[in-house]
mmCIF file of C-alpha atoms in Angstrom:
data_model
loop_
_atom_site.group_PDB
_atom_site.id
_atom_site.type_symbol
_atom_site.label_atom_id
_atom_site.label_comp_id
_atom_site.label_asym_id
_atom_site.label_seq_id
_atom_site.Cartn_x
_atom_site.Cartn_y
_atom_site.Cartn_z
ATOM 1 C CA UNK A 1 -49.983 17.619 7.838
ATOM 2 C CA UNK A 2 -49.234 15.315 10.564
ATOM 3 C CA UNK A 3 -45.030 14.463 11.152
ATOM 4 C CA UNK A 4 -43.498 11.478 12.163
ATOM 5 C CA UNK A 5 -45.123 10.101 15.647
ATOM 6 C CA UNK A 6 -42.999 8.337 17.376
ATOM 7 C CA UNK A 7 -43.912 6.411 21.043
ATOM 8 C CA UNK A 8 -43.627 5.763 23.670
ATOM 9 C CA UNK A 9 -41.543 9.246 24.130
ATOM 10 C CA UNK A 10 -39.806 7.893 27.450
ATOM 11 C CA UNK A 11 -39.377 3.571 27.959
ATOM 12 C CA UNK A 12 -37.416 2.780 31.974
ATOM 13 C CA UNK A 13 -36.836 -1.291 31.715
ATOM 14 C CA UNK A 14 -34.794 -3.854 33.612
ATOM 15 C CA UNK A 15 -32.526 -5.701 31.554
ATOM 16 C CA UNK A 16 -33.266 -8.752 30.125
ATOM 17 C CA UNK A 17 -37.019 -7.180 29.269
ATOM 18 C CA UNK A 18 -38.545 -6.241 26.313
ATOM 19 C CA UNK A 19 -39.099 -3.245 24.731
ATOM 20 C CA UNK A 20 -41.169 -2.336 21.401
ATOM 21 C CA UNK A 21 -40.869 1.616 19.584
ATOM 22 C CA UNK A 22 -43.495 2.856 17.194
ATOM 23 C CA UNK A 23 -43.041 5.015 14.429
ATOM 24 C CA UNK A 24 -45.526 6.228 12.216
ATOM 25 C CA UNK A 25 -44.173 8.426 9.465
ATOM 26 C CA UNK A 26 -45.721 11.086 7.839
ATOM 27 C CA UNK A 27 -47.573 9.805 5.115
ATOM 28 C CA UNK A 28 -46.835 8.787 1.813
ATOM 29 C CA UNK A 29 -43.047 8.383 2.490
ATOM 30 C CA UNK A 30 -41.967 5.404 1.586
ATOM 31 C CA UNK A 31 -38.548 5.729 3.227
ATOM 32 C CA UNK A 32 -38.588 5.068 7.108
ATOM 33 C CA UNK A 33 -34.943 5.371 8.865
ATOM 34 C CA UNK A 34 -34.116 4.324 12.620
ATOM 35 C CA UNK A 35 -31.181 6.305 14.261
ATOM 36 C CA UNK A 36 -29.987 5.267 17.493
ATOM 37 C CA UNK A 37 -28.736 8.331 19.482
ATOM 38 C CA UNK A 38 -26.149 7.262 22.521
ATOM 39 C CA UNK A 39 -25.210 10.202 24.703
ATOM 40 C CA UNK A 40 -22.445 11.860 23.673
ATOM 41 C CA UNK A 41 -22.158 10.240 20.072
ATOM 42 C CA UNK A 42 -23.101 10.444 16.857
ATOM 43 C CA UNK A 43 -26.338 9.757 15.659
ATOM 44 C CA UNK A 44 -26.088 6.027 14.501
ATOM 45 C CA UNK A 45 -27.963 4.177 11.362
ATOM 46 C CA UNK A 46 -29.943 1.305 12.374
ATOM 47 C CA UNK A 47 -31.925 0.476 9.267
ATOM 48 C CA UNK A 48 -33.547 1.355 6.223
ATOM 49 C CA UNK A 49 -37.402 0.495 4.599
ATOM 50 C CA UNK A 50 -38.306 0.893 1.677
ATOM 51 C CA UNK A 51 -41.991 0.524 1.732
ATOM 52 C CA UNK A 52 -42.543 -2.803 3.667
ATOM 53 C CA UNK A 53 -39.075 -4.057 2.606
ATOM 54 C CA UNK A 54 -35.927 -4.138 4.773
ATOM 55 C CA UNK A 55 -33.399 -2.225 2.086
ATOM 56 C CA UNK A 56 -30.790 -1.876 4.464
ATOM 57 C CA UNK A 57 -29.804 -3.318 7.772
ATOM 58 C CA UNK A 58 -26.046 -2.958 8.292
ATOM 59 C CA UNK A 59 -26.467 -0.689 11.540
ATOM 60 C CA UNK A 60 -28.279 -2.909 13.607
ATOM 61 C CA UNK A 61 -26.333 -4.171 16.742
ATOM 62 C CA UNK A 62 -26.967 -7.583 16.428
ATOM 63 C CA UNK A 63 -30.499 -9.869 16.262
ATOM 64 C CA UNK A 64 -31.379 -9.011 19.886
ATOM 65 C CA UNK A 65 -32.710 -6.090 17.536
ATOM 66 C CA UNK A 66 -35.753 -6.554 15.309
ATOM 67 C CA UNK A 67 -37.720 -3.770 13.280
ATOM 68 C CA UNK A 68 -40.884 -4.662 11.372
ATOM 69 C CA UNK A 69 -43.042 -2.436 8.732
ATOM 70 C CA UNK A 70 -46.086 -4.708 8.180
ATOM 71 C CA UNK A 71 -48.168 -2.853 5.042
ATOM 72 C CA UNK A 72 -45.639 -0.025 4.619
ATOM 73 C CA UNK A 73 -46.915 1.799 7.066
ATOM 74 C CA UNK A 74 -46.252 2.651 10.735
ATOM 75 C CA UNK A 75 -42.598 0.536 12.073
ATOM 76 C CA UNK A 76 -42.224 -1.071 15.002
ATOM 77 C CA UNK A 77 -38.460 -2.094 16.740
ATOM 78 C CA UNK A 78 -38.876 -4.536 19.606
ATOM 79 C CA UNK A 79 -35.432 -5.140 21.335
ATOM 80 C CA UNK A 80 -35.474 -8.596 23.214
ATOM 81 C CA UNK A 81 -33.368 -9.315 26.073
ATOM 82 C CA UNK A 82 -32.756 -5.618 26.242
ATOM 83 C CA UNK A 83 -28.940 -4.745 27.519
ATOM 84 C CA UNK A 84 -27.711 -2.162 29.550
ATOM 85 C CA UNK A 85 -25.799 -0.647 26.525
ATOM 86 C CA UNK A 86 -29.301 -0.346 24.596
ATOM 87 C CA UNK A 87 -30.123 2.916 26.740
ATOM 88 C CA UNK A 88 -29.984 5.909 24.315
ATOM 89 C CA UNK A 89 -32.323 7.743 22.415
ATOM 90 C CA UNK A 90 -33.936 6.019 19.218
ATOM 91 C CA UNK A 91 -35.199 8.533 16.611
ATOM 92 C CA UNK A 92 -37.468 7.627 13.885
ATOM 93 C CA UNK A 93 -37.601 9.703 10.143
ATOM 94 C CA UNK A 94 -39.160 9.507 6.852
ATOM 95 C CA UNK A 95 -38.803 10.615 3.335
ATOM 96 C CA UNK A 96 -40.294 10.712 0.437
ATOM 97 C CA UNK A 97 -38.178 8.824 -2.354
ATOM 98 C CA UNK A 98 -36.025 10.896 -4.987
ATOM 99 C CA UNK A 99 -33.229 10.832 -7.324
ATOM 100 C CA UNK A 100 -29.990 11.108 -6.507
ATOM 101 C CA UNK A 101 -29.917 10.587 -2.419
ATOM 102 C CA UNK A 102 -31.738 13.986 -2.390
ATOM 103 C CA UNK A 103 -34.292 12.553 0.548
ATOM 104 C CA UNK A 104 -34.422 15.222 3.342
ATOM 105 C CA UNK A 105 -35.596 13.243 6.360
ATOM 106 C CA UNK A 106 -38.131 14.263 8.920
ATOM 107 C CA UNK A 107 -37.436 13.208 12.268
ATOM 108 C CA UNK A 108 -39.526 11.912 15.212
ATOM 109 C CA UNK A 109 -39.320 13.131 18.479
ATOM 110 C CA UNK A 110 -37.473 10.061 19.822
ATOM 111 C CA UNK A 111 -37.721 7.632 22.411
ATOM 112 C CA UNK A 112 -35.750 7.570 25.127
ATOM 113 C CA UNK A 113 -35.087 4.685 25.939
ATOM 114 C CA UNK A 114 -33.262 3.431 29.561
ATOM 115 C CA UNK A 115 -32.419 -0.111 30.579
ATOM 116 C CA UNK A 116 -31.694 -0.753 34.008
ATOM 117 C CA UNK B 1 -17.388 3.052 7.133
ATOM 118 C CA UNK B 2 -18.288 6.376 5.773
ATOM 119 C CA UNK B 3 -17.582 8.772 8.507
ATOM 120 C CA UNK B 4 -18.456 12.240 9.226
ATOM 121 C CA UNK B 5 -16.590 14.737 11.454
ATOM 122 C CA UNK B 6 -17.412 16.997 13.095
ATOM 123 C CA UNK B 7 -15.971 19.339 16.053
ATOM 124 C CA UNK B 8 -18.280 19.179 19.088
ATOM 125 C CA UNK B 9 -17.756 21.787 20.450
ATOM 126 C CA UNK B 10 -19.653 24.178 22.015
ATOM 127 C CA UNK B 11 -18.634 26.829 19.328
ATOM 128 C CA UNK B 12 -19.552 30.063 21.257
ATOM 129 C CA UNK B 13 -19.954 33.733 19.482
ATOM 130 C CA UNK B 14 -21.459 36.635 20.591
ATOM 131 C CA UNK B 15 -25.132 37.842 19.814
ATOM 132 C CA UNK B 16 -24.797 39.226 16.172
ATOM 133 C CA UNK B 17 -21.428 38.061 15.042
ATOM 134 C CA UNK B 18 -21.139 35.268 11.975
ATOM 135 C CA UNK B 19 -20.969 31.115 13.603
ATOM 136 C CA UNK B 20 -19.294 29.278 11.204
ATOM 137 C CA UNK B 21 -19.727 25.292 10.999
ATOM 138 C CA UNK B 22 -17.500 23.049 9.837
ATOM 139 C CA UNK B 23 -18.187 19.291 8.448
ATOM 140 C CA UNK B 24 -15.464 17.003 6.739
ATOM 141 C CA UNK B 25 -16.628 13.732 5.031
ATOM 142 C CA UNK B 26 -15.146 10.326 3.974
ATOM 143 C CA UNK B 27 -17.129 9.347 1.209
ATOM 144 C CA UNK B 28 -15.724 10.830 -2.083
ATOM 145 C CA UNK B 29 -18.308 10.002 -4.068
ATOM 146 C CA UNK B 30 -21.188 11.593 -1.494
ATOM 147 C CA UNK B 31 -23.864 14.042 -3.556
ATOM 148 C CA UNK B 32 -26.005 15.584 -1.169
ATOM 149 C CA UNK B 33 -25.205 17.138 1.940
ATOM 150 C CA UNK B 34 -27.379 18.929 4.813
ATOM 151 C CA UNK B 35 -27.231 20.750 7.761
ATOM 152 C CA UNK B 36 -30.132 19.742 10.831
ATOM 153 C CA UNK B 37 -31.136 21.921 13.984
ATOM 154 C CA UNK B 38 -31.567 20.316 17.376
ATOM 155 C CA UNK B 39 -32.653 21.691 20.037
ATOM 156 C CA UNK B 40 -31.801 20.265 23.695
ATOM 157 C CA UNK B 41 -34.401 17.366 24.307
ATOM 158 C CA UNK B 42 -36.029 17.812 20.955
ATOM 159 C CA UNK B 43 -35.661 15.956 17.545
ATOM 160 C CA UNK B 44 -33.036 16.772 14.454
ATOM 161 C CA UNK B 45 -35.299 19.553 11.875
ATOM 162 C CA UNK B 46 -33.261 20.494 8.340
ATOM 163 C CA UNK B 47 -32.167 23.713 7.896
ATOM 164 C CA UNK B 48 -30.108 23.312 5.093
ATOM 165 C CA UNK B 49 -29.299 21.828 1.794
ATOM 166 C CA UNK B 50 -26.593 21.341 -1.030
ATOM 167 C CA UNK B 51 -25.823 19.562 -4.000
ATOM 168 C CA UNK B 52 -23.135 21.188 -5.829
ATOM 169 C CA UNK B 53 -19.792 23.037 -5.328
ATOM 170 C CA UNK B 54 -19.750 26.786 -4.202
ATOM 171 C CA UNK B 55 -21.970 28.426 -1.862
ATOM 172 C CA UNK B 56 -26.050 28.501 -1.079
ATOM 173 C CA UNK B 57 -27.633 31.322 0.722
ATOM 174 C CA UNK B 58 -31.249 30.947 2.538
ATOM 175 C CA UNK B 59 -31.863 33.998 4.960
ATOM 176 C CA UNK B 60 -29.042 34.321 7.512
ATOM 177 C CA UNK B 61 -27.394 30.803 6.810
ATOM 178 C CA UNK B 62 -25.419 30.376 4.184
ATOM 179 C CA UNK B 63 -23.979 26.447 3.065
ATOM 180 C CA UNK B 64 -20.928 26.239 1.212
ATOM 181 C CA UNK B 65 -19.232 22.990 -0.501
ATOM 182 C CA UNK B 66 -16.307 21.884 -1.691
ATOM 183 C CA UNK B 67 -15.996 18.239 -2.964
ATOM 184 C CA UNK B 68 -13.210 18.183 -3.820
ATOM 185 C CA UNK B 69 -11.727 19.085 -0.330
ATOM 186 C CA UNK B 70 -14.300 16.719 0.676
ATOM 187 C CA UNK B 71 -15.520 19.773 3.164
ATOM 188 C CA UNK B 72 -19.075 21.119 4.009
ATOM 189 C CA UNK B 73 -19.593 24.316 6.082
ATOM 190 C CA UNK B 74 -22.467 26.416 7.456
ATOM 191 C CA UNK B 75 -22.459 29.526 8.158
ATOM 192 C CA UNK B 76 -24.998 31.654 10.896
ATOM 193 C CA UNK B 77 -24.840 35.497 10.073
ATOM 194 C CA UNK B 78 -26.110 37.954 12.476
ATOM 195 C CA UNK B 79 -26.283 35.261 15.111
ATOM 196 C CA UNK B 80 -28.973 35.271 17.798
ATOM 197 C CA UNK B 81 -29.491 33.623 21.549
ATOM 198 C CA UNK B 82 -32.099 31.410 19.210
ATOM 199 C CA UNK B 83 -29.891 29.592 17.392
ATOM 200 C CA UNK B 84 -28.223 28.050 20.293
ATOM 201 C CA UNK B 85 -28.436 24.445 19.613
ATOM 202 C CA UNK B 86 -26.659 21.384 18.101
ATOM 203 C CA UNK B 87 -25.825 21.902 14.411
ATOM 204 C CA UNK B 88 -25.604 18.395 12.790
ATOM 205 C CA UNK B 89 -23.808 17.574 9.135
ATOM 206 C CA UNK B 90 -25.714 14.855 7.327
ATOM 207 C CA UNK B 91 -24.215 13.074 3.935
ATOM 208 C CA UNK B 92 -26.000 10.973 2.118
ATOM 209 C CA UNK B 93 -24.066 8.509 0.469
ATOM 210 C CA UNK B 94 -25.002 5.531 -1.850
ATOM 211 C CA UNK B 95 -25.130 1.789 -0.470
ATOM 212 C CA UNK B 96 -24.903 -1.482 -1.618
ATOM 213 C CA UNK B 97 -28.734 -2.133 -3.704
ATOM 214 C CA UNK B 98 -28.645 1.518 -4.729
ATOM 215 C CA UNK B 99 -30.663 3.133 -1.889
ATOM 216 C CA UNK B 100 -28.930 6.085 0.094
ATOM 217 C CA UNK B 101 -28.347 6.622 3.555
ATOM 218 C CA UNK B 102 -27.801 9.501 5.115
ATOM 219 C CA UNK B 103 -24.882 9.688 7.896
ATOM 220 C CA UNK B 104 -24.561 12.497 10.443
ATOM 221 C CA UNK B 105 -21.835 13.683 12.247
ATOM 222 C CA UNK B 106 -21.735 14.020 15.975
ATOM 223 C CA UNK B 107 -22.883 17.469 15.830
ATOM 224 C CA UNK B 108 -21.098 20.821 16.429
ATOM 225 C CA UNK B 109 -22.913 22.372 19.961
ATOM 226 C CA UNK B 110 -23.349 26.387 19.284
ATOM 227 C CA UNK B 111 -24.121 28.579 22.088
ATOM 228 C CA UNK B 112 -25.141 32.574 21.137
ATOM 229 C CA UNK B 113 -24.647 34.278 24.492
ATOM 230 C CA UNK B 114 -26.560 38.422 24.534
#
């Protein structure tokens, strides 16, 4: 069984570019998380799907930040102007749905991600 | 803001003795709890699960909860060189809409030295 693919693994921009992560998760999850990791903190909640639907998306910095799931499928979050405080490392995970907040997520390898 | 705390660290014990892991959490109402792996460079992998009070055993680690100290711990038995890595406390916790999100701590570094 495949896992979640995330990619590109490394992304070096200037700031004020753009920048857009993939994340396929594993399938038949309908729950797709992205975690920002800054060095030296905690891992960070960005949002929530739920299928193709945006269930949660408290964590996200602010609309320079967009995320997409077009079919429930693989995600996308393109980050446009990118800042210099955007560098970190942005992890992607599934689960499958379940009572009770049981989900165990499955990470992706992460993107590292480095604005200039 | 749920939070999750965790000591960073690095926790470091000697080849074979017992690591043990400590996780406090704000959320009083949180059900499900779990402890990740990470390796340096690589991504977050569960080890570890628990949904009620007392303890859970699964090979050398061993999870123990207590809600109503609001505490989560992990224990490593027989520790080895392998399990050198960044142990990360995860709560789940409900949200506005009814879906749960899980929040992680900043991870407790372990180093096993021979």
């Amino acid at each position: 069984e495949a896992g979640v693919t995330q990619f590109p693994s490394h992304s070096v921009i200037e700031k004020g570019q753009t920048v857009t992560l993939r994340c396929d998760p594993i399938s038949g999850h309908d729950n797709l998380y992205w975690y920002r990791r800054v060095m030296g903190k905690e891992i960070k909640f960005l949002l929530h799907f739920v299928k193709e639907s945006k269930q949660d998306e408290s964590g996200m910095p602010n609309n320079r930040f967009l995320a997409e799931r077009t079919g429930g499928t693989y995600s996308t979050l393109k980050v446009q102007p990118a800042e210099l405080e955007d560098s970190g490392v942005y992890f992607c995970a599934s689960s499958q749905e379940t009572l009770w907040g049981r989900e165990k997520l499955f990470f992706g390898s992460g993107t590292q991600l480095s604005v200039l | 803001q749920k939070e999750v705390e965790q000591n960073s660290g690095p926790l470091s014990v000697p080849e074979g003795a017992i690591a043990s892991l400590n996780c406090t959490y704000s959320d009083r109402v949180s059900q499900s709890f779990f402890w990740y792996r990470q390796y340096s460079g690589k991504s977050p992998e569960l080890i570890m699960s628990i949904y009620s009070n007392g303890d859970k055993e699964d090979g050398r680690f061993t999870a123990q909860l207590n809600k109503a100290s609001q505490y989560v711990s992990l224990l490593i038995r027989d520790s080895q060189p392998s399990d050198s890595a960044t142990y990360l406390c995860a709560v789940n916790s409900q949200v506005t809409g009814g879906s749960y999100i899980p929040t992680f701590g900043r991870g407790t570094s372990l180093i096993v030295h021979p």
